[in-house]
mmCIF file of C-alpha atoms in Angstrom:
data_model
loop_
_atom_site.group_PDB
_atom_site.id
_atom_site.type_symbol
_atom_site.label_atom_id
_atom_site.label_comp_id
_atom_site.label_asym_id
_atom_site.label_seq_id
_atom_site.Cartn_x
_atom_site.Cartn_y
_atom_site.Cartn_z
ATOM 1 C CA MET R 1166 0.045 0.072 -0.018
ATOM 2 C CA PHE R 1167 2.885 2.400 0.608
ATOM 3 C CA TRP R 1168 3.678 3.095 -3.233
ATOM 4 C CA LEU R 1169 -0.182 3.716 -3.455
ATOM 5 C CA SER R 1170 -0.163 6.022 -0.489
ATOM 6 C CA VAL R 1171 2.693 8.025 -2.111
ATOM 7 C CA SER R 1172 0.946 8.017 -5.390
ATOM 8 C CA PHE R 1173 -2.260 9.389 -4.018
ATOM 9 C CA ALA R 1174 -0.296 11.795 -1.788
ATOM 10 C CA GLY R 1175 1.632 13.008 -4.849
ATOM 11 C CA CYS R 1176 -1.544 14.391 -6.538
ATOM 12 C CA CYS R 1177 -4.396 16.456 -4.936
ATOM 13 C CA ALA R 1178 -7.193 14.367 -3.122
ATOM 14 C CA SER R 1179 -9.574 14.958 -6.055
ATOM 15 C CA SER R 1180 -12.274 13.095 -7.998
ATOM 16 C CA TRP R 1181 -10.042 12.918 -11.107
ATOM 17 C CA CYS R 1182 -6.737 11.418 -9.350
ATOM 18 C CA LEU R 1183 -8.271 8.536 -7.566
ATOM 19 C CA PRO R 1184 -9.937 6.758 -10.700
ATOM 20 C CA LYS R 1185 -6.454 7.128 -12.260
ATOM 21 C CA VAL R 1186 -4.891 5.092 -9.447
ATOM 22 C CA LEU R 1187 -7.775 2.667 -9.416
ATOM 23 C CA LEU R 1188 -7.484 1.987 -13.307
ATOM 24 C CA GLU R 1189 -3.937 0.942 -12.586
ATOM 25 C CA LEU R 1190 -5.101 -1.891 -10.520
ATOM 26 C CA LYS R 1191 -8.123 -3.022 -12.888
ATOM 27 C CA GLU R 1192 -6.639 -6.427 -13.424
ATOM 28 C CA PRO R 1193 -8.398 -9.101 -11.370
ATOM 29 C CA THR R 1194 -5.185 -10.051 -9.596
ATOM 30 C CA ASP R 1195 -4.999 -6.554 -8.194
ATOM 31 C CA ALA R 1196 -8.641 -6.107 -7.348
ATOM 32 C CA LYS R 1197 -8.181 -6.613 -3.458
ATOM 33 C CA ARG R 1198 -5.556 -3.908 -3.553
ATOM 34 C CA ALA R 1199 -7.772 -1.587 -5.432
ATOM 35 C CA LEU R 1200 -10.559 -2.241 -2.877
ATOM 36 C CA ALA R 1201 -7.977 -1.596 0.184
ATOM 37 C CA PHE R 1202 -7.028 1.478 -1.629
ATOM 38 C CA PHE R 1203 -10.422 2.728 -2.154
ATOM 39 C CA HIS R 1204 -11.318 2.274 1.632
ATOM 40 C CA TRP R 1205 -7.851 3.756 2.550
ATOM 41 C CA SER R 1206 -8.626 6.878 0.414
ATOM 42 C CA ALA R 1207 -12.085 7.339 2.028
ATOM 43 C CA GLN R 1208 -10.401 7.989 5.245
ATOM 44 C CA ARG R 1209 -8.362 10.905 3.990
ATOM 45 C CA LYS R 1210 -9.649 14.117 5.283
ATOM 46 C CA LYS R 1211 -11.739 16.383 3.136
ATOM 47 C CA PHE R 1212 -12.223 13.622 0.705
ATOM 48 C CA GLU R 1213 -15.315 11.989 -0.304
ATOM 49 C CA HIS R 1214 -15.874 9.310 -2.987
ATOM 50 C CA GLY R 1215 -17.853 10.093 -5.977
ATOM 51 C CA ASN R 1216 -20.105 7.879 -8.356
ATOM 52 C CA TRP R 1217 -17.164 7.585 -10.692
ATOM 53 C CA SER R 1218 -14.514 6.099 -8.286
ATOM 54 C CA TYR R 1219 -17.412 4.032 -6.743
ATOM 55 C CA CYS R 1220 -18.279 2.636 -10.140
ATOM 56 C CA ILE R 1221 -14.846 1.788 -11.287
ATOM 57 C CA THR R 1222 -14.009 0.011 -8.081
ATOM 58 C CA ILE R 1223 -17.342 -1.973 -8.451
ATOM 59 C CA HIS R 1224 -16.387 -2.945 -11.980
ATOM 60 C CA ILE R 1225 -12.925 -4.130 -10.824
ATOM 61 C CA LEU R 1226 -14.544 -6.176 -8.198
ATOM 62 C CA VAL R 1227 -17.015 -8.013 -10.417
ATOM 63 C CA GLN R 1228 -14.526 -8.835 -12.906
ATOM 64 C CA ALA R 1229 -12.370 -10.607 -10.089
ATOM 65 C CA ARG R 1230 -15.640 -12.203 -8.677
ATOM 66 C CA LEU R 1231 -15.420 -10.399 -5.313
ATOM 67 C CA LEU R 1232 -19.117 -10.210 -5.414
ATOM 68 C CA THR R 1233 -19.751 -9.696 -1.616
ATOM 69 C CA ASP R 1234 -17.613 -6.670 -1.790
ATOM 70 C CA ALA R 1235 -19.109 -5.451 -5.155
ATOM 71 C CA ARG R 1236 -22.689 -5.770 -3.556
ATOM 72 C CA ALA R 1237 -21.647 -3.762 -0.607
ATOM 73 C CA LEU R 1238 -20.358 -1.001 -2.547
ATOM 74 C CA LEU R 1239 -23.304 -0.996 -4.788
ATOM 75 C CA GLU R 1240 -25.721 -0.593 -1.728
ATOM 76 C CA SER R 1241 -23.418 2.082 -0.560
ATOM 77 C CA VAL R 1242 -23.421 4.321 -3.623
ATOM 78 C CA LEU R 1243 -27.123 3.659 -4.217
ATOM 79 C CA LYS R 1244 -27.976 4.899 -0.582
ATOM 80 C CA LYS R 1245 -25.604 7.740 -1.028
ATOM 81 C CA ASN R 1246 -27.656 8.877 -4.255
ATOM 82 C CA ALA R 1247 -31.149 8.203 -2.875
ATOM 83 C CA GLY R 1248 -33.307 11.251 -3.305
ATOM 84 C CA SER R 1249 -30.737 12.644 -5.934
ATOM 85 C CA HIS R 1250 -32.639 14.598 -8.768
ATOM 86 C CA LEU R 1251 -30.228 12.661 -11.281
ATOM 87 C CA ARG R 1252 -32.342 9.609 -11.453
ATOM 88 C CA PHE R 1253 -29.905 7.510 -13.497
ATOM 89 C CA SER R 1254 -26.601 8.965 -11.927
ATOM 90 C CA VAL R 1255 -25.326 5.663 -10.791
ATOM 91 C CA VAL R 1256 -26.296 3.483 -13.913
ATOM 92 C CA ASP R 1257 -24.690 6.215 -16.146
ATOM 93 C CA SER R 1258 -21.548 6.012 -14.192
ATOM 94 C CA LEU R 1259 -21.385 2.421 -14.502
ATOM 95 C CA LEU R 1260 -22.092 2.518 -18.172
ATOM 96 C CA SER R 1261 -19.459 5.237 -18.788
ATOM 97 C CA SER R 1262 -16.667 3.189 -16.871
ATOM 98 C CA TYR R 1263 -17.813 -0.257 -18.495
ATOM 99 C CA LYS R 1264 -15.365 -0.053 -21.388
ATOM 100 C CA ILE R 1265 -12.289 1.299 -19.637
ATOM 101 C CA THR R 1266 -12.505 -1.213 -16.938
ATOM 102 C CA VAL R 1267 -13.165 -4.094 -19.382
ATOM 103 C CA SER R 1268 -16.160 -5.094 -17.365
ATOM 104 C CA THR R 1269 -18.886 -7.744 -17.663
ATOM 105 C CA PRO R 1270 -22.648 -7.265 -18.127
ATOM 106 C CA PHE R 1271 -23.045 -9.086 -14.926
ATOM 107 C CA VAL R 1272 -22.590 -5.868 -12.956
ATOM 108 C CA PHE R 1273 -25.938 -4.466 -14.172
ATOM 109 C CA ASP R 1274 -27.415 -7.581 -12.843
ATOM 110 C CA LEU R 1275 -25.957 -6.859 -9.415
ATOM 111 C CA LEU R 1276 -27.032 -3.216 -9.755
ATOM 112 C CA VAL R 1277 -30.665 -4.214 -10.192
ATOM 113 C CA GLN R 1278 -30.637 -6.824 -7.378
ATOM 114 C CA ALA R 1279 -29.187 -4.157 -5.070
ATOM 115 C CA TYR R 1280 -32.025 -1.694 -5.977
ATOM 116 C CA ALA R 1281 -34.402 -4.690 -5.020
ATOM 117 C CA LYS R 1282 -32.688 -5.367 -1.907
ATOM 118 C CA LEU R 1283 -32.963 -1.765 -0.732
ATOM 119 C CA ARG R 1284 -36.707 -1.927 -1.870
ATOM 120 C CA MET R 1285 -36.188 0.846 -4.478
ATOM 121 C CA PHE R 1286 -38.703 -0.853 -6.732
ATOM 122 C CA GLU R 1287 -39.717 1.848 -9.214
ATOM 123 C CA ILE R 1288 -36.133 2.994 -10.014
ATOM 124 C CA ALA R 1289 -35.067 -0.543 -10.199
ATOM 125 C CA PHE R 1290 -37.567 -1.297 -13.029
ATOM 126 C CA ASP R 1291 -36.782 2.009 -14.840
ATOM 127 C CA VAL R 1292 -33.184 1.084 -14.495
ATOM 128 C CA CYS R 1293 -33.927 -2.451 -16.374
ATOM 129 C CA ARG R 1294 -35.496 -0.485 -19.003
ATOM 130 C CA TYR R 1295 -32.909 2.140 -19.291
ATOM 131 C CA LEU R 1296 -30.301 -0.573 -19.633
ATOM 132 C CA GLU R 1297 -32.189 -2.254 -22.340
ATOM 133 C CA GLU R 1298 -31.978 1.111 -24.308
ATOM 134 C CA HIS R 1299 -27.916 0.978 -23.893
ATOM 135 C CA GLY R 1300 -27.973 -2.798 -25.083
ATOM 136 C CA PHE R 1301 -27.883 -4.672 -21.743
ATOM 137 C CA SER R 1302 -30.733 -6.922 -20.680
ATOM 138 C CA SER R 1303 -31.279 -8.026 -17.138
ATOM 139 C CA SER R 1304 -31.276 -11.686 -16.443
ATOM 140 C CA LEU R 1305 -34.244 -13.862 -15.195
ATOM 141 C CA ILE R 1306 -32.673 -13.946 -11.746
ATOM 142 C CA SER R 1307 -32.635 -10.178 -11.677
ATOM 143 C CA PHE R 1308 -36.219 -10.054 -12.802
ATOM 144 C CA ASN R 1309 -37.375 -12.804 -10.397
ATOM 145 C CA THR R 1310 -35.363 -11.032 -7.455
ATOM 146 C CA LEU R 1311 -37.299 -7.870 -8.232
ATOM 147 C CA ILE R 1312 -40.747 -9.395 -8.706
ATOM 148 C CA HIS R 1313 -40.342 -11.161 -5.527
ATOM 149 C CA VAL R 1314 -39.508 -8.198 -3.491
ATOM 150 C CA VAL R 1315 -42.181 -6.125 -4.967
ATOM 151 C CA GLN R 1316 -44.805 -8.836 -4.442
ATOM 152 C CA LYS R 1317 -43.711 -9.130 -0.628
ATOM 153 C CA SER R 1318 -44.377 -5.349 -0.535
ATOM 154 C CA TYR R 1319 -47.963 -5.772 -1.651
ATOM 155 C CA GLN R 1320 -47.343 -3.703 -4.848
ATOM 156 C CA VAL R 1321 -49.143 -6.103 -7.077
ATOM 157 C CA PRO R 1322 -49.771 -3.696 -9.962
ATOM 158 C CA LEU R 1323 -46.091 -3.199 -10.195
ATOM 159 C CA VAL R 1324 -45.549 -6.984 -10.127
ATOM 160 C CA TRP R 1325 -47.808 -7.279 -13.252
ATOM 161 C CA LYS R 1326 -46.205 -4.442 -14.972
ATOM 162 C CA ILE R 1327 -42.730 -6.076 -14.492
ATOM 163 C CA TYR R 1328 -44.007 -9.562 -15.432
ATOM 164 C CA GLU R 1329 -45.625 -8.221 -18.615
ATOM 165 C CA HIS R 1330 -42.313 -6.274 -19.595
ATOM 166 C CA LEU R 1331 -40.465 -9.774 -19.054
ATOM 167 C CA ILE R 1332 -42.805 -11.547 -21.354
ATOM 168 C CA GLN R 1333 -42.744 -8.870 -23.908
ATOM 169 C CA ASN R 1334 -39.059 -8.955 -24.231
ATOM 170 C CA ARG R 1335 -39.184 -12.724 -24.651
ATOM 171 C CA THR R 1336 -37.498 -13.506 -21.306
ATOM 172 C CA TYR R 1337 -39.416 -16.544 -20.390
ATOM 173 C CA PRO R 1338 -40.353 -17.317 -16.893
ATOM 174 C CA ASN R 1339 -39.136 -20.289 -14.863
ATOM 175 C CA GLU R 1340 -40.733 -22.032 -11.790
ATOM 176 C CA VAL R 1341 -39.466 -19.259 -9.362
ATOM 177 C CA THR R 1342 -41.368 -16.583 -11.528
ATOM 178 C CA ILE R 1343 -44.614 -18.699 -11.600
ATOM 179 C CA ARG R 1344 -44.579 -19.148 -7.894
ATOM 180 C CA THR R 1345 -44.070 -15.617 -7.322
ATOM 181 C CA MET R 1346 -46.872 -14.780 -9.629
ATOM 182 C CA ILE R 1347 -49.293 -17.272 -7.985
ATOM 183 C CA SER R 1348 -48.513 -15.760 -4.705
ATOM 184 C CA ALA R 1349 -49.425 -12.249 -6.235
ATOM 185 C CA LEU R 1350 -52.700 -13.532 -7.555
ATOM 186 C CA CYS R 1351 -53.552 -14.870 -4.155
ATOM 187 C CA LYS R 1352 -52.920 -11.341 -2.657
ATOM 188 C CA GLU R 1353 -55.285 -10.024 -5.286
ATOM 189 C CA GLY R 1354 -57.841 -12.704 -4.556
ATOM 190 C CA HIS R 1355 -57.832 -13.607 -8.211
ATOM 191 C CA LEU R 1356 -56.036 -16.962 -8.517
ATOM 192 C CA GLN R 1357 -58.988 -19.334 -8.373
ATOM 193 C CA LYS R 1358 -60.794 -16.911 -10.855
ATOM 194 C CA TYR R 1359 -57.827 -17.200 -13.163
ATOM 195 C CA VAL R 1360 -57.355 -20.878 -12.929
ATOM 196 C CA ASP R 1361 -61.146 -21.436 -13.759
ATOM 197 C CA ILE R 1362 -61.025 -19.142 -16.720
ATOM 198 C CA LEU R 1363 -57.989 -21.124 -18.213
ATOM 199 C CA ASP R 1364 -59.725 -24.298 -17.363
ATOM 200 C CA ARG R 1365 -62.956 -23.185 -19.043
ATOM 201 C CA ILE R 1366 -60.974 -21.787 -22.038
ATOM 202 C CA HIS R 1367 -59.237 -25.220 -22.596
ATOM 203 C CA GLY R 1368 -61.196 -27.773 -20.995
ATOM 204 C CA VAL R 1369 -64.666 -26.731 -22.457
ATOM 205 C CA HIS R 1370 -64.761 -24.003 -25.004
ATOM 206 C CA CYS R 1371 -61.820 -24.618 -27.237
ATOM 207 C CA LYS R 1372 -62.206 -28.240 -26.903
ATOM 208 C CA GLU R 1373 -65.763 -28.221 -27.920
ATOM 209 C CA GLY R 1374 -65.191 -25.685 -30.803
ATOM 210 C CA ARG R 1375 -67.223 -23.014 -28.873
ATOM 211 C CA ILE R 1376 -64.613 -20.326 -29.988
ATOM 212 C CA ALA R 1377 -67.096 -17.172 -29.376
ATOM 213 C CA GLU R 1378 -67.405 -18.127 -25.710
ATOM 214 C CA ALA R 1379 -63.709 -18.781 -25.457
ATOM 215 C CA HIS R 1380 -63.051 -15.192 -26.802
ATOM 216 C CA CYS R 1381 -65.830 -13.783 -24.215
ATOM 217 C CA LEU R 1382 -63.750 -15.422 -21.419
ATOM 218 C CA MET R 1383 -60.578 -13.821 -22.630
ATOM 219 C CA LYS R 1384 -62.421 -10.393 -22.316
ATOM 220 C CA GLU R 1385 -63.536 -11.442 -18.804
ATOM 221 C CA MET R 1386 -59.938 -12.046 -18.004
ATOM 222 C CA GLU R 1387 -59.063 -8.468 -19.223
ATOM 223 C CA ASP R 1388 -61.829 -6.986 -17.120
ATOM 224 C CA LEU R 1389 -60.472 -8.683 -14.102
ATOM 225 C CA GLY R 1390 -57.184 -6.819 -14.786
ATOM 226 C CA LEU R 1391 -55.621 -10.202 -15.709
ATOM 227 C CA LYS R 1392 -53.863 -9.649 -19.296
ATOM 228 C CA PRO R 1393 -54.120 -12.766 -21.418
ATOM 229 C CA TYR R 1394 -50.533 -14.143 -22.152
ATOM 230 C CA SER R 1395 -49.117 -16.476 -24.408
ATOM 231 C CA GLU R 1396 -50.903 -19.731 -23.232
ATOM 232 C CA CYS R 1397 -54.455 -18.087 -23.540
ATOM 233 C CA PHE R 1398 -53.768 -17.281 -27.109
ATOM 234 C CA ASP R 1399 -52.022 -20.566 -27.785
ATOM 235 C CA LEU R 1400 -55.513 -22.324 -26.646
ATOM 236 C CA LEU R 1401 -57.419 -20.177 -29.026
ATOM 237 C CA ILE R 1402 -55.154 -20.561 -31.975
ATOM 238 C CA GLU R 1403 -55.272 -24.381 -31.494
ATOM 239 C CA GLY R 1404 -59.100 -24.409 -30.779
ATOM 240 C CA CYS R 1405 -59.839 -22.235 -33.817
ATOM 241 C CA ALA R 1406 -57.669 -24.487 -36.015
ATOM 242 C CA LYS R 1407 -59.315 -27.573 -34.782
ATOM 243 C CA ALA R 1408 -62.767 -26.076 -35.406
ATOM 244 C CA GLY R 1409 -61.880 -25.329 -38.938
ATOM 245 C CA LYS R 1410 -62.026 -21.394 -38.230
ATOM 246 C CA LEU R 1411 -58.573 -20.864 -39.958
ATOM 247 C CA GLU R 1412 -59.193 -16.999 -40.386
ATOM 248 C CA GLU R 1413 -59.769 -16.674 -36.694
ATOM 249 C CA SER R 1414 -56.856 -18.667 -35.843
ATOM 250 C CA LEU R 1415 -54.490 -16.447 -38.110
ATOM 251 C CA MET R 1416 -56.365 -13.379 -36.388
ATOM 252 C CA ASN R 1417 -55.227 -14.601 -32.942
ATOM 253 C CA CYS R 1418 -51.858 -15.121 -34.195
ATOM 254 C CA GLU R 1419 -51.701 -11.612 -35.434
ATOM 255 C CA LYS R 1420 -53.109 -10.449 -32.084
ATOM 256 C CA MET R 1421 -50.110 -12.033 -30.302
ATOM 257 C CA LEU R 1422 -47.810 -10.365 -32.622
ATOM 258 C CA GLU R 1423 -49.361 -6.886 -31.621
ATOM 259 C CA ARG R 1424 -48.631 -7.651 -28.033
ATOM 260 C CA ARG R 1425 -45.084 -8.668 -28.907
ATOM 261 C CA LEU R 1426 -45.710 -12.395 -28.250
ATOM 262 C CA VAL R 1427 -45.248 -15.282 -30.312
ATOM 263 C CA PRO R 1428 -47.135 -18.360 -30.417
ATOM 264 C CA SER R 1429 -45.923 -21.799 -28.906
ATOM 265 C CA CYS R 1430 -44.686 -24.190 -31.646
ATOM 266 C CA TRP R 1431 -47.451 -26.747 -30.809
ATOM 267 C CA ALA R 1432 -50.163 -24.205 -31.191
ATOM 268 C CA PHE R 1433 -48.699 -22.736 -34.531
ATOM 269 C CA ASN R 1434 -48.250 -26.426 -35.851
ATOM 270 C CA ASP R 1435 -51.822 -27.093 -35.404
ATOM 271 C CA MET R 1436 -52.722 -24.012 -37.568
ATOM 272 C CA VAL R 1437 -50.086 -24.767 -40.225
ATOM 273 C CA GLY R 1438 -51.286 -28.244 -40.548
ATOM 274 C CA LYS R 1439 -54.994 -27.236 -41.030
ATOM 275 C CA LEU R 1440 -54.027 -24.571 -43.395
ATOM 276 C CA SER R 1441 -51.853 -26.918 -45.418
ATOM 277 C CA GLU R 1442 -54.440 -29.471 -45.567
ATOM 278 C CA ASN R 1443 -57.037 -26.895 -46.807
ATOM 279 C CA GLY R 1444 -54.800 -25.624 -49.618
ATOM 280 C CA ASN R 1445 -53.893 -22.490 -47.780
ATOM 281 C CA VAL R 1446 -50.163 -23.334 -47.520
ATOM 282 C CA GLU R 1447 -49.048 -19.890 -48.743
ATOM 283 C CA GLN R 1448 -50.739 -18.159 -45.940
ATOM 284 C CA ALA R 1449 -49.160 -20.685 -43.285
ATOM 285 C CA ASN R 1450 -45.715 -19.990 -44.919
ATOM 286 C CA ALA R 1451 -46.233 -16.133 -44.922
ATOM 287 C CA MET R 1452 -47.047 -16.349 -41.177
ATOM 288 C CA LEU R 1453 -43.865 -18.417 -40.409
ATOM 289 C CA THR R 1454 -41.881 -15.839 -42.364
ATOM 290 C CA ILE R 1455 -43.243 -13.092 -40.089
ATOM 291 C CA LEU R 1456 -42.647 -15.127 -37.054
ATOM 292 C CA LEU R 1457 -39.112 -16.002 -37.774
ATOM 293 C CA ASP R 1458 -38.167 -12.269 -37.768
ATOM 294 C CA LYS R 1459 -39.814 -12.043 -34.147
ATOM 295 C CA GLY R 1460 -37.683 -15.011 -32.756
ATOM 296 C CA PHE R 1461 -39.967 -17.971 -33.318
ATOM 297 C CA LEU R 1462 -38.091 -21.369 -33.585
ATOM 298 C CA PRO R 1463 -40.103 -24.011 -35.897
ATOM 299 C CA ASP R 1464 -39.604 -27.489 -35.541
ATOM 300 C CA GLU R 1465 -39.605 -30.470 -38.075
ATOM 301 C CA ILE R 1466 -43.341 -30.744 -37.605
ATOM 302 C CA THR R 1467 -43.967 -27.153 -38.997
ATOM 303 C CA TYR R 1468 -41.738 -27.819 -41.961
ATOM 304 C CA SER R 1469 -43.326 -31.190 -42.553
ATOM 305 C CA HIS R 1470 -46.704 -29.597 -42.755
ATOM 306 C CA LEU R 1471 -45.636 -27.024 -45.125
ATOM 307 C CA ILE R 1472 -43.822 -29.568 -47.333
ATOM 308 C CA GLU R 1473 -46.983 -31.687 -47.480
ATOM 309 C CA GLY R 1474 -49.030 -28.472 -48.323
ATOM 310 C CA TYR R 1475 -46.780 -27.547 -51.299
ATOM 311 C CA GLY R 1476 -46.673 -31.287 -52.309
ATOM 312 C CA LYS R 1477 -50.445 -31.355 -52.684
ATOM 313 C CA LYS R 1478 -50.343 -28.388 -55.065
ATOM 314 C CA GLY R 1479 -47.502 -30.060 -57.086
ATOM 315 C CA GLU R 1480 -45.265 -27.177 -56.286
ATOM 316 C CA PHE R 1481 -41.836 -29.188 -55.935
ATOM 317 C CA HIS R 1482 -39.481 -26.064 -56.125
ATOM 318 C CA GLU R 1483 -41.207 -24.715 -53.031
ATOM 319 C CA VAL R 1484 -40.724 -28.236 -51.378
ATOM 320 C CA VAL R 1485 -37.086 -28.252 -52.269
ATOM 321 C CA LYS R 1486 -36.614 -24.687 -51.063
ATOM 322 C CA LEU R 1487 -38.050 -25.572 -47.578
ATOM 323 C CA TYR R 1488 -35.654 -28.386 -47.358
ATOM 324 C CA TYR R 1489 -32.774 -26.060 -47.825
ATOM 325 C CA GLU R 1490 -34.302 -23.603 -45.491
ATOM 326 C CA ILE R 1491 -34.089 -26.208 -42.784
ATOM 327 C CA GLU R 1492 -30.611 -27.038 -43.691
ATOM 328 C CA ASN R 1493 -29.613 -23.304 -43.494
ATOM 329 C CA ARG R 1494 -31.196 -22.875 -40.056
ATOM 330 C CA SER R 1495 -28.992 -25.717 -38.883
ATOM 331 C CA LEU R 1496 -32.082 -27.724 -38.001
ATOM 332 C CA SER R 1497 -31.232 -31.406 -38.558
ATOM 333 C CA PRO R 1498 -34.018 -33.072 -40.716
ATOM 334 C CA GLY R 1499 -35.595 -35.980 -39.147
ATOM 335 C CA LEU R 1500 -37.660 -39.011 -40.407
ATOM 336 C CA LEU R 1501 -40.712 -36.851 -40.582
ATOM 337 C CA VAL R 1502 -39.268 -34.366 -42.932
ATOM 338 C CA TYR R 1503 -37.713 -36.979 -45.146
ATOM 339 C CA MET R 1504 -41.256 -38.682 -45.488
ATOM 340 C CA SER R 1505 -42.814 -35.507 -46.105
ATOM 341 C CA MET R 1506 -40.209 -34.637 -48.834
ATOM 342 C CA ILE R 1507 -40.198 -37.990 -50.506
ATOM 343 C CA ARG R 1508 -44.147 -38.165 -50.489
ATOM 344 C CA SER R 1509 -44.425 -34.705 -51.903
ATOM 345 C CA LEU R 1510 -41.887 -35.076 -54.602
ATOM 346 C CA CYS R 1511 -43.653 -38.196 -55.728
ATOM 347 C CA LEU R 1512 -47.015 -36.434 -55.750
ATOM 348 C CA SER R 1513 -45.308 -34.005 -58.019
ATOM 349 C CA GLY R 1514 -44.069 -36.582 -60.369
ATOM 350 C CA LYS R 1515 -40.481 -36.081 -59.301
ATOM 351 C CA VAL R 1516 -39.622 -39.560 -58.138
ATOM 352 C CA GLU R 1517 -35.992 -39.515 -59.134
ATOM 353 C CA GLU R 1518 -35.570 -36.202 -56.954
ATOM 354 C CA ALA R 1519 -37.328 -38.120 -54.169
ATOM 355 C CA GLU R 1520 -34.921 -41.093 -54.324
ATOM 356 C CA LYS R 1521 -32.079 -38.506 -53.885
ATOM 357 C CA TYR R 1522 -33.594 -37.956 -50.435
ATOM 358 C CA LEU R 1523 -33.646 -41.639 -49.734
ATOM 359 C CA ARG R 1524 -29.730 -41.736 -50.456
ATOM 360 C CA ILE R 1525 -29.369 -38.612 -48.295
ATOM 361 C CA MET R 1526 -31.133 -40.480 -45.346
ATOM 362 C CA LYS R 1527 -28.914 -43.426 -45.585
ATOM 363 C CA GLU R 1528 -25.964 -41.194 -45.760
ATOM 364 C CA ARG R 1529 -27.070 -39.578 -42.351
ATOM 365 C CA SER R 1530 -27.652 -43.029 -40.851
ATOM 366 C CA LEU R 1531 -31.444 -42.484 -40.774
ATOM 367 C CA ALA R 1532 -33.336 -45.846 -41.249
ATOM 368 C CA PRO R 1533 -35.951 -45.542 -43.986
ATOM 369 C CA THR R 1534 -39.374 -46.886 -43.098
ATOM 370 C CA ALA R 1535 -41.433 -49.509 -45.266
ATOM 371 C CA CYS R 1536 -43.830 -46.568 -45.910
ATOM 372 C CA ILE R 1537 -41.086 -44.475 -47.545
ATOM 373 C CA TYR R 1538 -40.210 -47.573 -49.728
ATOM 374 C CA GLU R 1539 -43.600 -48.235 -50.573
ATOM 375 C CA THR R 1540 -44.180 -44.627 -51.701
ATOM 376 C CA LEU R 1541 -41.233 -44.805 -54.117
ATOM 377 C CA ILE R 1542 -42.372 -48.265 -55.285
ATOM 378 C CA ALA R 1543 -45.648 -47.015 -56.148
ATOM 379 C CA SER R 1544 -44.184 -43.876 -58.031
ATOM 380 C CA HIS R 1545 -41.939 -46.033 -60.163
ATOM 381 C CA SER R 1546 -44.781 -48.374 -61.076
ATOM 382 C CA LYS R 1547 -46.937 -45.640 -61.884
ATOM 383 C CA LYS R 1548 -44.343 -44.282 -64.328
ATOM 384 C CA GLY R 1549 -43.945 -47.655 -65.782
ATOM 385 C CA ASP R 1550 -40.473 -48.346 -64.371
ATOM 386 C CA ARG R 1551 -41.011 -52.014 -63.202
ATOM 387 C CA THR R 1552 -37.456 -52.715 -62.744
ATOM 388 C CA ARG R 1553 -36.676 -49.950 -60.488
ATOM 389 C CA ALA R 1554 -39.818 -50.603 -58.393
ATOM 390 C CA LEU R 1555 -38.861 -54.306 -58.009
ATOM 391 C CA HIS R 1556 -35.256 -53.300 -56.937
ATOM 392 C CA LEU R 1557 -36.658 -51.043 -54.042
ATOM 393 C CA GLN R 1558 -38.872 -53.718 -53.191
ATOM 394 C CA HIS R 1559 -36.060 -56.242 -52.765
ATOM 395 C CA GLU R 1560 -34.212 -53.549 -50.860
ATOM 396 C CA MET R 1561 -37.060 -53.189 -48.543
ATOM 397 C CA PHE R 1562 -37.284 -56.742 -47.759
ATOM 398 C CA SER R 1563 -33.606 -57.169 -47.486
ATOM 399 C CA LEU R 1564 -33.678 -54.759 -44.646
ATOM 400 C CA GLY R 1565 -36.361 -56.709 -42.974
ATOM 401 C CA LEU R 1566 -39.178 -54.136 -43.603
ATOM 402 C CA LYS R 1567 -42.866 -55.584 -44.191
ATOM 403 C CA PRO R 1568 -45.408 -53.643 -46.189
ATOM 404 C CA SER R 1569 -47.266 -51.178 -43.900
ATOM 405 C CA CYS R 1570 -48.139 -48.046 -45.558
ATOM 406 C CA SER R 1571 -51.837 -47.475 -46.534
#
């Protein structure tokens, strides 16, 4: 500490000098010395740490994983700035010193958690949104901490506000989040109403195709101050699709997008399947294109439905295009996709092209089914190529496969 004392004494005890010394100690191996110097300098007469020196030290401590010390300094600087007219003074100092300390985004999670611990709820939530504007997203742990503390303080409207923000930003809740939200519903006295409404939407109305009544129940939820989230829309998308109300299913999908939500894969797949069956594969593909831009992750069932839809229309170019889209998205095509590809290409009269995908399957160690062989055999027979049909039949039997495809 002697050389640091000399260094500090050699310049005036001012706000510009201390950070300069601290930055010489920004490496994780020097973090404890930086903290010792921070505390030593605080004992100097007529000297008081500003936000800048606090934040540089906090960054250094977080980088070195000295989290207990970092949390203590964060709480100290937040208390010091409580009531300041400069609402974002601490977070601005952390952002300004982020690059020069070669810091980590985790420091901002600790900041939000420190605000939560000090029960400074409103500013904590404001800081979360402010950080997002500057390219830093809070972790689910930080949101859970904030929701938990706010809920314990009986500020239920703020709990829902934070939860809505979390969902809209596609930070998906876990069990901890759900437990906290259930507790908030209990405090509001709305838990049983919410459960009953969801049960009625799923268990009765959507299942029986009573879609209009399900929409009324969604309105009832909103009247209770309970905003419908993804699961409610998913049930309506699925219910409308199964009831053959495809325009309504698409409309519910669009409503989700307006609320910055995306449907679950299972609900979307139900809609895509029905649209493709009914000759509206273009609509299904157009909606998928929109959803992909919103972060939606399709699976092989999604693509299988689309491939089958284009296959029924004989649009083999679209079928092949979808296969390459799967490959480009680094999704590994499974048996379902290859079955759809081969069946669709055969329907389009492209049996030689279909056989190409049989070869790709084998190269990728995917075992073809009897149904795949029978589709190819039937297509070759239809074209009059009996020799190739018999060859494939022999190959199928040699693999121990028995006729099964109807």
